[in-house]
Short mmCIF file of N, CA, C and O in Angstrom, two decimals:
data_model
loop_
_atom_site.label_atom_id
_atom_site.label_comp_id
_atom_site.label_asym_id
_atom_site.label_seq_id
_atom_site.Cartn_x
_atom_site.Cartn_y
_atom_site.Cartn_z
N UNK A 1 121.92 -6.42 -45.43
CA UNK A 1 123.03 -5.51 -45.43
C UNK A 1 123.38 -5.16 -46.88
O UNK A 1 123.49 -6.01 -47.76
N UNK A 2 123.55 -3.85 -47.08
CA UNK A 2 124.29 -3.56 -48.63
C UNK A 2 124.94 -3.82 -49.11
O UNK A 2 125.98 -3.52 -48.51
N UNK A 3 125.22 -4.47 -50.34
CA UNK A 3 126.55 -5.08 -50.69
C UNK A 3 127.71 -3.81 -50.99
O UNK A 3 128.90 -4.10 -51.08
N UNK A 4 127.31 -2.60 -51.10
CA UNK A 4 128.47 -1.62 -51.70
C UNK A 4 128.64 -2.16 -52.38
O UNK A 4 128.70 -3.36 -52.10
N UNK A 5 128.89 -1.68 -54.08
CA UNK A 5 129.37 -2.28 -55.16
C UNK A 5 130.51 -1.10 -55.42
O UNK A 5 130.65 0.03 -54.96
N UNK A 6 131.32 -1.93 -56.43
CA UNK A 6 132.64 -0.97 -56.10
C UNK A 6 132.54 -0.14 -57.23
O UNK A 6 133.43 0.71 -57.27
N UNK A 7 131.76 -0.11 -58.14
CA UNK A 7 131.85 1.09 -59.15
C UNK A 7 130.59 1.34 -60.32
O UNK A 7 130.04 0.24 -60.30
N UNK A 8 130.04 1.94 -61.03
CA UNK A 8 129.21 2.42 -61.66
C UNK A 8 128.53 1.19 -62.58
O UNK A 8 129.29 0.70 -63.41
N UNK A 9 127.61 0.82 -62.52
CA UNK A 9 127.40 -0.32 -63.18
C UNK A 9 127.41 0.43 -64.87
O UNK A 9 128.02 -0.26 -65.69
N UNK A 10 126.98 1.34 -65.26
CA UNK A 10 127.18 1.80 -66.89
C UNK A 10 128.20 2.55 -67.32
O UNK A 10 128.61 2.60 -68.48
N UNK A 11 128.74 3.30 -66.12
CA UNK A 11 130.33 4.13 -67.03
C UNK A 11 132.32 3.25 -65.94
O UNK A 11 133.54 3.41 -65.84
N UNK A 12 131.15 2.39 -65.44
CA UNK A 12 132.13 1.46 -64.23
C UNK A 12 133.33 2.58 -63.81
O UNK A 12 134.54 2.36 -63.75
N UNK A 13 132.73 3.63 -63.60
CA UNK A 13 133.41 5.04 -62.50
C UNK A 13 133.82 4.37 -61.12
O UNK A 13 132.86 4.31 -60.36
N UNK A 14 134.81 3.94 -60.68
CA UNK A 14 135.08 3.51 -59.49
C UNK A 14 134.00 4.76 -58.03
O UNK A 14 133.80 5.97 -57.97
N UNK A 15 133.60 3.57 -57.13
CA UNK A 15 132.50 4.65 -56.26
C UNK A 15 133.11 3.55 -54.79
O UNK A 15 132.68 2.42 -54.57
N UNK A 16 134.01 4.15 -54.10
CA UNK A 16 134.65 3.04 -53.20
C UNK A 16 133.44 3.20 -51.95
O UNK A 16 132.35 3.68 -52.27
N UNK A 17 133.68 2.80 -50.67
CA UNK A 17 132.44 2.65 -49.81
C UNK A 17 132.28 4.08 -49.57
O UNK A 17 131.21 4.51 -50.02
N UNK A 18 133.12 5.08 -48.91
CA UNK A 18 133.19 6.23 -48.67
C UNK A 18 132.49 7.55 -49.51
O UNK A 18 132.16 8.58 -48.93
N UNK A 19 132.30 7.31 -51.11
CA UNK A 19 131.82 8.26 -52.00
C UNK A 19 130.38 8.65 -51.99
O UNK A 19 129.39 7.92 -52.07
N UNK A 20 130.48 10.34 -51.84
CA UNK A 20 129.23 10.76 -52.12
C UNK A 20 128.46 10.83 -53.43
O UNK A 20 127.43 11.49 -53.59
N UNK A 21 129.17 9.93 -54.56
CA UNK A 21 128.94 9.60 -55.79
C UNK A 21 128.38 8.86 -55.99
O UNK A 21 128.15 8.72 -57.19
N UNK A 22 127.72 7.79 -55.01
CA UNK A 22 127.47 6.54 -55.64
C UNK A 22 125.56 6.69 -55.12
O UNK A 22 125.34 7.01 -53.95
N UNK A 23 124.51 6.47 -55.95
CA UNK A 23 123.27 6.16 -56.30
C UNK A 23 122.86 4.76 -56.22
O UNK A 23 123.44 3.86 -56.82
N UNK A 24 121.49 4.55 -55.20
CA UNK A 24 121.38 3.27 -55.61
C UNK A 24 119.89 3.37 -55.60
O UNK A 24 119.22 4.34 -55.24
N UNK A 25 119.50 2.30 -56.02
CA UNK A 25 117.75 1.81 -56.17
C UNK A 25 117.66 0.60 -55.05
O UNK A 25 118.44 0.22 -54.18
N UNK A 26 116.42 0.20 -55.44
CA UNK A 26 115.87 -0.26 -54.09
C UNK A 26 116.26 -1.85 -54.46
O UNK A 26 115.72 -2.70 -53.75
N UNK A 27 117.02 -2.23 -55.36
CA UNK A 27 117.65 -3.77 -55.90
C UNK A 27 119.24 -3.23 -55.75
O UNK A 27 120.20 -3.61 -56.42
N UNK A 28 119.23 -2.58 -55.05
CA UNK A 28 120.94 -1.78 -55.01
C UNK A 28 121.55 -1.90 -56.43
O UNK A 28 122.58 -2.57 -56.48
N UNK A 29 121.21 -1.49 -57.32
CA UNK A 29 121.58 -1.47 -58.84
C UNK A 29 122.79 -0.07 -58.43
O UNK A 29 122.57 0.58 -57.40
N UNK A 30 123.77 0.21 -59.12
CA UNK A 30 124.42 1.39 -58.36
C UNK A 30 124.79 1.92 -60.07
O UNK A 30 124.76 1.36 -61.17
N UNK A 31 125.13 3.27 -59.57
CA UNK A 31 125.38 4.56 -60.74
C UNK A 31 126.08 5.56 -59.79
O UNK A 31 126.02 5.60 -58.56
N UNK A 32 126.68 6.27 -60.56
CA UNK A 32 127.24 7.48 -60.05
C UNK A 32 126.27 8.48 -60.18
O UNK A 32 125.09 8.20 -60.35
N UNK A 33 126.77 9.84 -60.09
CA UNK A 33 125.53 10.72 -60.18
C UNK A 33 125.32 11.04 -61.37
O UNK A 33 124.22 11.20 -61.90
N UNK A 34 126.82 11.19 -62.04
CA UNK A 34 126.25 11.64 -63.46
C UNK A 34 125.43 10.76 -64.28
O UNK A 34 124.71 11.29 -65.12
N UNK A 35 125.44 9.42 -64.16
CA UNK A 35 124.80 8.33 -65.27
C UNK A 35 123.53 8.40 -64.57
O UNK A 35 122.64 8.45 -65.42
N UNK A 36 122.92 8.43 -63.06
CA UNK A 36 121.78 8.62 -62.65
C UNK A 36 120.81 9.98 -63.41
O UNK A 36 119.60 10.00 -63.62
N UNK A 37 121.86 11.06 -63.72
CA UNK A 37 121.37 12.29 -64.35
C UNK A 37 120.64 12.16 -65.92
O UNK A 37 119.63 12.51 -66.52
N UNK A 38 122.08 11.29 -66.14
CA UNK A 38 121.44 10.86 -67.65
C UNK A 38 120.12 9.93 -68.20
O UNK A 38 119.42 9.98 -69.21
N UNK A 39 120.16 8.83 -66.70
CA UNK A 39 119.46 8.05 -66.82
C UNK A 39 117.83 8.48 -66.68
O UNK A 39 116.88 7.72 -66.87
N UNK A 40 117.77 10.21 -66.22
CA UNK A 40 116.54 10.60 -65.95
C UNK A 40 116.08 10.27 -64.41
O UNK A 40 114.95 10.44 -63.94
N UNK A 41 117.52 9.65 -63.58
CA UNK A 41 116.69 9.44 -62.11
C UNK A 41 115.78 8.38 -61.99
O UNK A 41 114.93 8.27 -61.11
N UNK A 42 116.03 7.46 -63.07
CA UNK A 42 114.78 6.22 -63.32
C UNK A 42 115.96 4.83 -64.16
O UNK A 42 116.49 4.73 -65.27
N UNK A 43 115.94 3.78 -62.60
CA UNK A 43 117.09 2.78 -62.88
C UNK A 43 116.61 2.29 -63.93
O UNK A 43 115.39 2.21 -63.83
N UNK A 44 117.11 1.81 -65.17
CA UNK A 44 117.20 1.25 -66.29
C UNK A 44 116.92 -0.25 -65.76
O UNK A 44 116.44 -1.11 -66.51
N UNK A 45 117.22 -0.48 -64.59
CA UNK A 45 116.85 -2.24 -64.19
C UNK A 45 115.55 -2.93 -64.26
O UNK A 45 115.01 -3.85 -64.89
N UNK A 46 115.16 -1.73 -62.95
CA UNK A 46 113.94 -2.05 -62.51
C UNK A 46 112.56 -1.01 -62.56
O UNK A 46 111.46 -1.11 -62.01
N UNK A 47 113.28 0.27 -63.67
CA UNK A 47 112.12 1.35 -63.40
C UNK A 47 111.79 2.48 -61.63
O UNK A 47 111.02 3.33 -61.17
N UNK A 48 112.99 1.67 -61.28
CA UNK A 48 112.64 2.91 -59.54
C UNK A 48 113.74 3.71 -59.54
O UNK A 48 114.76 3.74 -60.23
N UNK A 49 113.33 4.35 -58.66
CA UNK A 49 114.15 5.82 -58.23
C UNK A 49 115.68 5.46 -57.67
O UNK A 49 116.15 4.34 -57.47
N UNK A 50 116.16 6.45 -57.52
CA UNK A 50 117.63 6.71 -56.99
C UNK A 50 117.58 6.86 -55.67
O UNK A 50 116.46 6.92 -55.17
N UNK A 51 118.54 6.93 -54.95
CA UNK A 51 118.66 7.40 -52.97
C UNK A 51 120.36 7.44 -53.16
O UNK A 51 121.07 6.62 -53.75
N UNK A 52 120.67 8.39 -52.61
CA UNK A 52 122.65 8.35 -52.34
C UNK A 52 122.53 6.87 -51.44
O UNK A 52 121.76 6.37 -50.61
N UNK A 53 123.44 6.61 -51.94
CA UNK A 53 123.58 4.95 -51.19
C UNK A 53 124.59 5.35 -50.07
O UNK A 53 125.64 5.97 -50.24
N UNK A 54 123.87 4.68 -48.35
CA UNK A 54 124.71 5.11 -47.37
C UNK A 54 125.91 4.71 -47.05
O UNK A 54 126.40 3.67 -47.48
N UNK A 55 126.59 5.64 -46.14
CA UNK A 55 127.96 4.81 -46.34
C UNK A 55 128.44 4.56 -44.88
O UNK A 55 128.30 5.29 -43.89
N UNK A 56 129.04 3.35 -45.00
CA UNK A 56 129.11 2.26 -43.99
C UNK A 56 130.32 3.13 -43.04
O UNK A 56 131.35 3.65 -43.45
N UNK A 57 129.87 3.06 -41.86
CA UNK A 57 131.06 3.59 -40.95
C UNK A 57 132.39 2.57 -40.80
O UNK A 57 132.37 1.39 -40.45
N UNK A 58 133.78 3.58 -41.24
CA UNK A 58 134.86 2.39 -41.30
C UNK A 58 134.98 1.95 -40.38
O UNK A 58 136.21 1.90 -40.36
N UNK A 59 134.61 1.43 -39.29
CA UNK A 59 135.00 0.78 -38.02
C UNK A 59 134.60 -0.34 -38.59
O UNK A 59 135.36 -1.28 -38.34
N UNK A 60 133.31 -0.71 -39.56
CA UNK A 60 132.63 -1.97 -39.61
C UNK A 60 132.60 -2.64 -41.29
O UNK A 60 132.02 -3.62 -41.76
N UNK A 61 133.67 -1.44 -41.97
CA UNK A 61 134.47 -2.31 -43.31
C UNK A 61 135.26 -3.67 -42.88
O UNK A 61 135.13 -4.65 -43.62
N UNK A 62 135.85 -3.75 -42.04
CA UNK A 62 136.57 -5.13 -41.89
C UNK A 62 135.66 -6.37 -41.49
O UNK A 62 135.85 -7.56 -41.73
N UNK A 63 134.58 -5.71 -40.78
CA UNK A 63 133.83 -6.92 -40.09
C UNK A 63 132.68 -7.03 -41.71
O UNK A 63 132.66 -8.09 -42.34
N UNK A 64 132.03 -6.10 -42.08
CA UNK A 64 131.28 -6.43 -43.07
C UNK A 64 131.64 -5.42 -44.55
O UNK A 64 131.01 -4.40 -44.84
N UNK A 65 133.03 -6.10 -45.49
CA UNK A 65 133.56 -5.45 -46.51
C UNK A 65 132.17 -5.34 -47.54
O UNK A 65 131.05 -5.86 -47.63
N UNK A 66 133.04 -4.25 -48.29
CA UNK A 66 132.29 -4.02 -49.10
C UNK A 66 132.32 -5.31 -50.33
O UNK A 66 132.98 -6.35 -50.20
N UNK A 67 131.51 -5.00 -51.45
CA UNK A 67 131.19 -5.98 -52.27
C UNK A 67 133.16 -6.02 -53.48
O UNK A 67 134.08 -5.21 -53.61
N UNK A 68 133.04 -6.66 -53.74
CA UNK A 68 134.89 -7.08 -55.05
C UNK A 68 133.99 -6.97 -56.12
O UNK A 68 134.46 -6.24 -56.99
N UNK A 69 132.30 -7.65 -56.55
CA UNK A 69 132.29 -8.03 -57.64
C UNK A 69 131.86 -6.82 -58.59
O UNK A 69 130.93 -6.12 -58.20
N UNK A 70 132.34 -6.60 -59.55
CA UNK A 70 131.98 -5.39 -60.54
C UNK A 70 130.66 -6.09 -61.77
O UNK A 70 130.74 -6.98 -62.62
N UNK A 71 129.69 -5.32 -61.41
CA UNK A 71 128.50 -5.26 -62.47
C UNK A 71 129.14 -4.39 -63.14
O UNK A 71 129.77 -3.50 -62.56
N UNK A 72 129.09 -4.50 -64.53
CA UNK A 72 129.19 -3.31 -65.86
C UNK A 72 128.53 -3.98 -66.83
O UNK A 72 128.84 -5.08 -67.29
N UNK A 73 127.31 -3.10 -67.21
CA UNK A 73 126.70 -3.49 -67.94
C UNK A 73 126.12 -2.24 -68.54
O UNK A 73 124.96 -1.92 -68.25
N UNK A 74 127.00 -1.36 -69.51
CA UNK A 74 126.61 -0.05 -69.87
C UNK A 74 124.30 0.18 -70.13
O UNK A 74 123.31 -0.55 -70.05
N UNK A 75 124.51 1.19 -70.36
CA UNK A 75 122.93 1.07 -70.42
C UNK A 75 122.42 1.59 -72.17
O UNK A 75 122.86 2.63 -72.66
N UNK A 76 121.72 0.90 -72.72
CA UNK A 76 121.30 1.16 -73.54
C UNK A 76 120.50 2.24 -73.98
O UNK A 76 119.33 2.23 -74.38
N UNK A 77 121.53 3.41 -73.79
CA UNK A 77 120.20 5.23 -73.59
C UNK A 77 119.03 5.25 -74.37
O UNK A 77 117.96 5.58 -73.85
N UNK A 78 119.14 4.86 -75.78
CA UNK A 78 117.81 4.37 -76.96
C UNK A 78 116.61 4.10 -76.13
O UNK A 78 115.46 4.48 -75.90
N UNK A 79 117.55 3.20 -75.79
CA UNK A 79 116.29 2.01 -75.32
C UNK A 79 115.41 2.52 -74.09
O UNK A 79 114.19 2.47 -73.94
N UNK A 80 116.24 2.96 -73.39
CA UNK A 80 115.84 3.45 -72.28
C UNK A 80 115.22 5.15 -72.10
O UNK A 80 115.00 5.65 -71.00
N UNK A 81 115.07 5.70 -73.06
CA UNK A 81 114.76 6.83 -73.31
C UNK A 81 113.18 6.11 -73.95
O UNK A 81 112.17 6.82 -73.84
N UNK A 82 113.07 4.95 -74.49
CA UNK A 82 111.74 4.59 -75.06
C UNK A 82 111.04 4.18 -73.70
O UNK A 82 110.14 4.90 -73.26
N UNK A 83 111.46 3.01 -73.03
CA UNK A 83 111.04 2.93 -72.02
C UNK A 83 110.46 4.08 -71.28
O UNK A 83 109.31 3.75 -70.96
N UNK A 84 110.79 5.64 -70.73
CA UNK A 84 110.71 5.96 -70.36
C UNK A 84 109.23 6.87 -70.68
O UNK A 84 108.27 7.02 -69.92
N UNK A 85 109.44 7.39 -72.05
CA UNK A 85 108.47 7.67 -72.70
C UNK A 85 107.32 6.90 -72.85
O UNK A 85 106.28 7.43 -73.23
N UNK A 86 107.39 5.72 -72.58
CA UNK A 86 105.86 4.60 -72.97
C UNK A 86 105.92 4.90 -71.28
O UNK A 86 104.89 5.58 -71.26
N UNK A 87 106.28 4.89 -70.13
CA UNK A 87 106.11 4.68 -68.55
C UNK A 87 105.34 6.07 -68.38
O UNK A 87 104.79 6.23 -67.29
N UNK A 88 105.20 7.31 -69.52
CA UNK A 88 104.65 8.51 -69.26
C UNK A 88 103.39 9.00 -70.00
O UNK A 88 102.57 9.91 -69.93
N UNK A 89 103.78 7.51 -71.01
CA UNK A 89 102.27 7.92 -71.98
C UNK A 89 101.23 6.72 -71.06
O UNK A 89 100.10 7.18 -70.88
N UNK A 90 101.35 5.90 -70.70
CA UNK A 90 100.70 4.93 -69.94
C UNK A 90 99.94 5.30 -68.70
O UNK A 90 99.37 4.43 -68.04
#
């Protein structure tokens, strides 16, 4: 089951369960859209793609809440702009 995380792991943009804002990868790493834009569409975690992360019908927030704990861990664009470039020369 998805944990829903409650907000942007690099600009920590609140993304509650309901938002068509919230991006995730296949380690549910989460971003909003704009930091996914910046990020090139390529998670800074793990190197995979984005998917709108689905959103849980409220009948079944009480039985299975979303996640409290906040990842923020801005992203290092440098770095990750190198990464990206060696993943295209390779």
């Amino acid at each position: 089951m998805l944990e829903i995380r409650p907000s942007c792991e690099n600009c920590n943009k609140p993304l509650p369960p309901e938002s068509q804002e919230a991006m995730i990868c296949t380690f549910e790493c989460t971003y909003c859209k704009d930091c996914v834009r910046l990020l090139s569409e390529v998670c800074p975690n793990c190197g995979g793609g984005f998917e709108l992360r689905p959103i849980r019908p409220k009948e079944l927030l009480e039985k299975y809440p979303p996640s409290q704990i906040v990842v923020h861990k801005p992203v290092d664009f440098k770095k990750h702009k190198e990464r990206l470039a060696h993943m295209t020369r390779g």
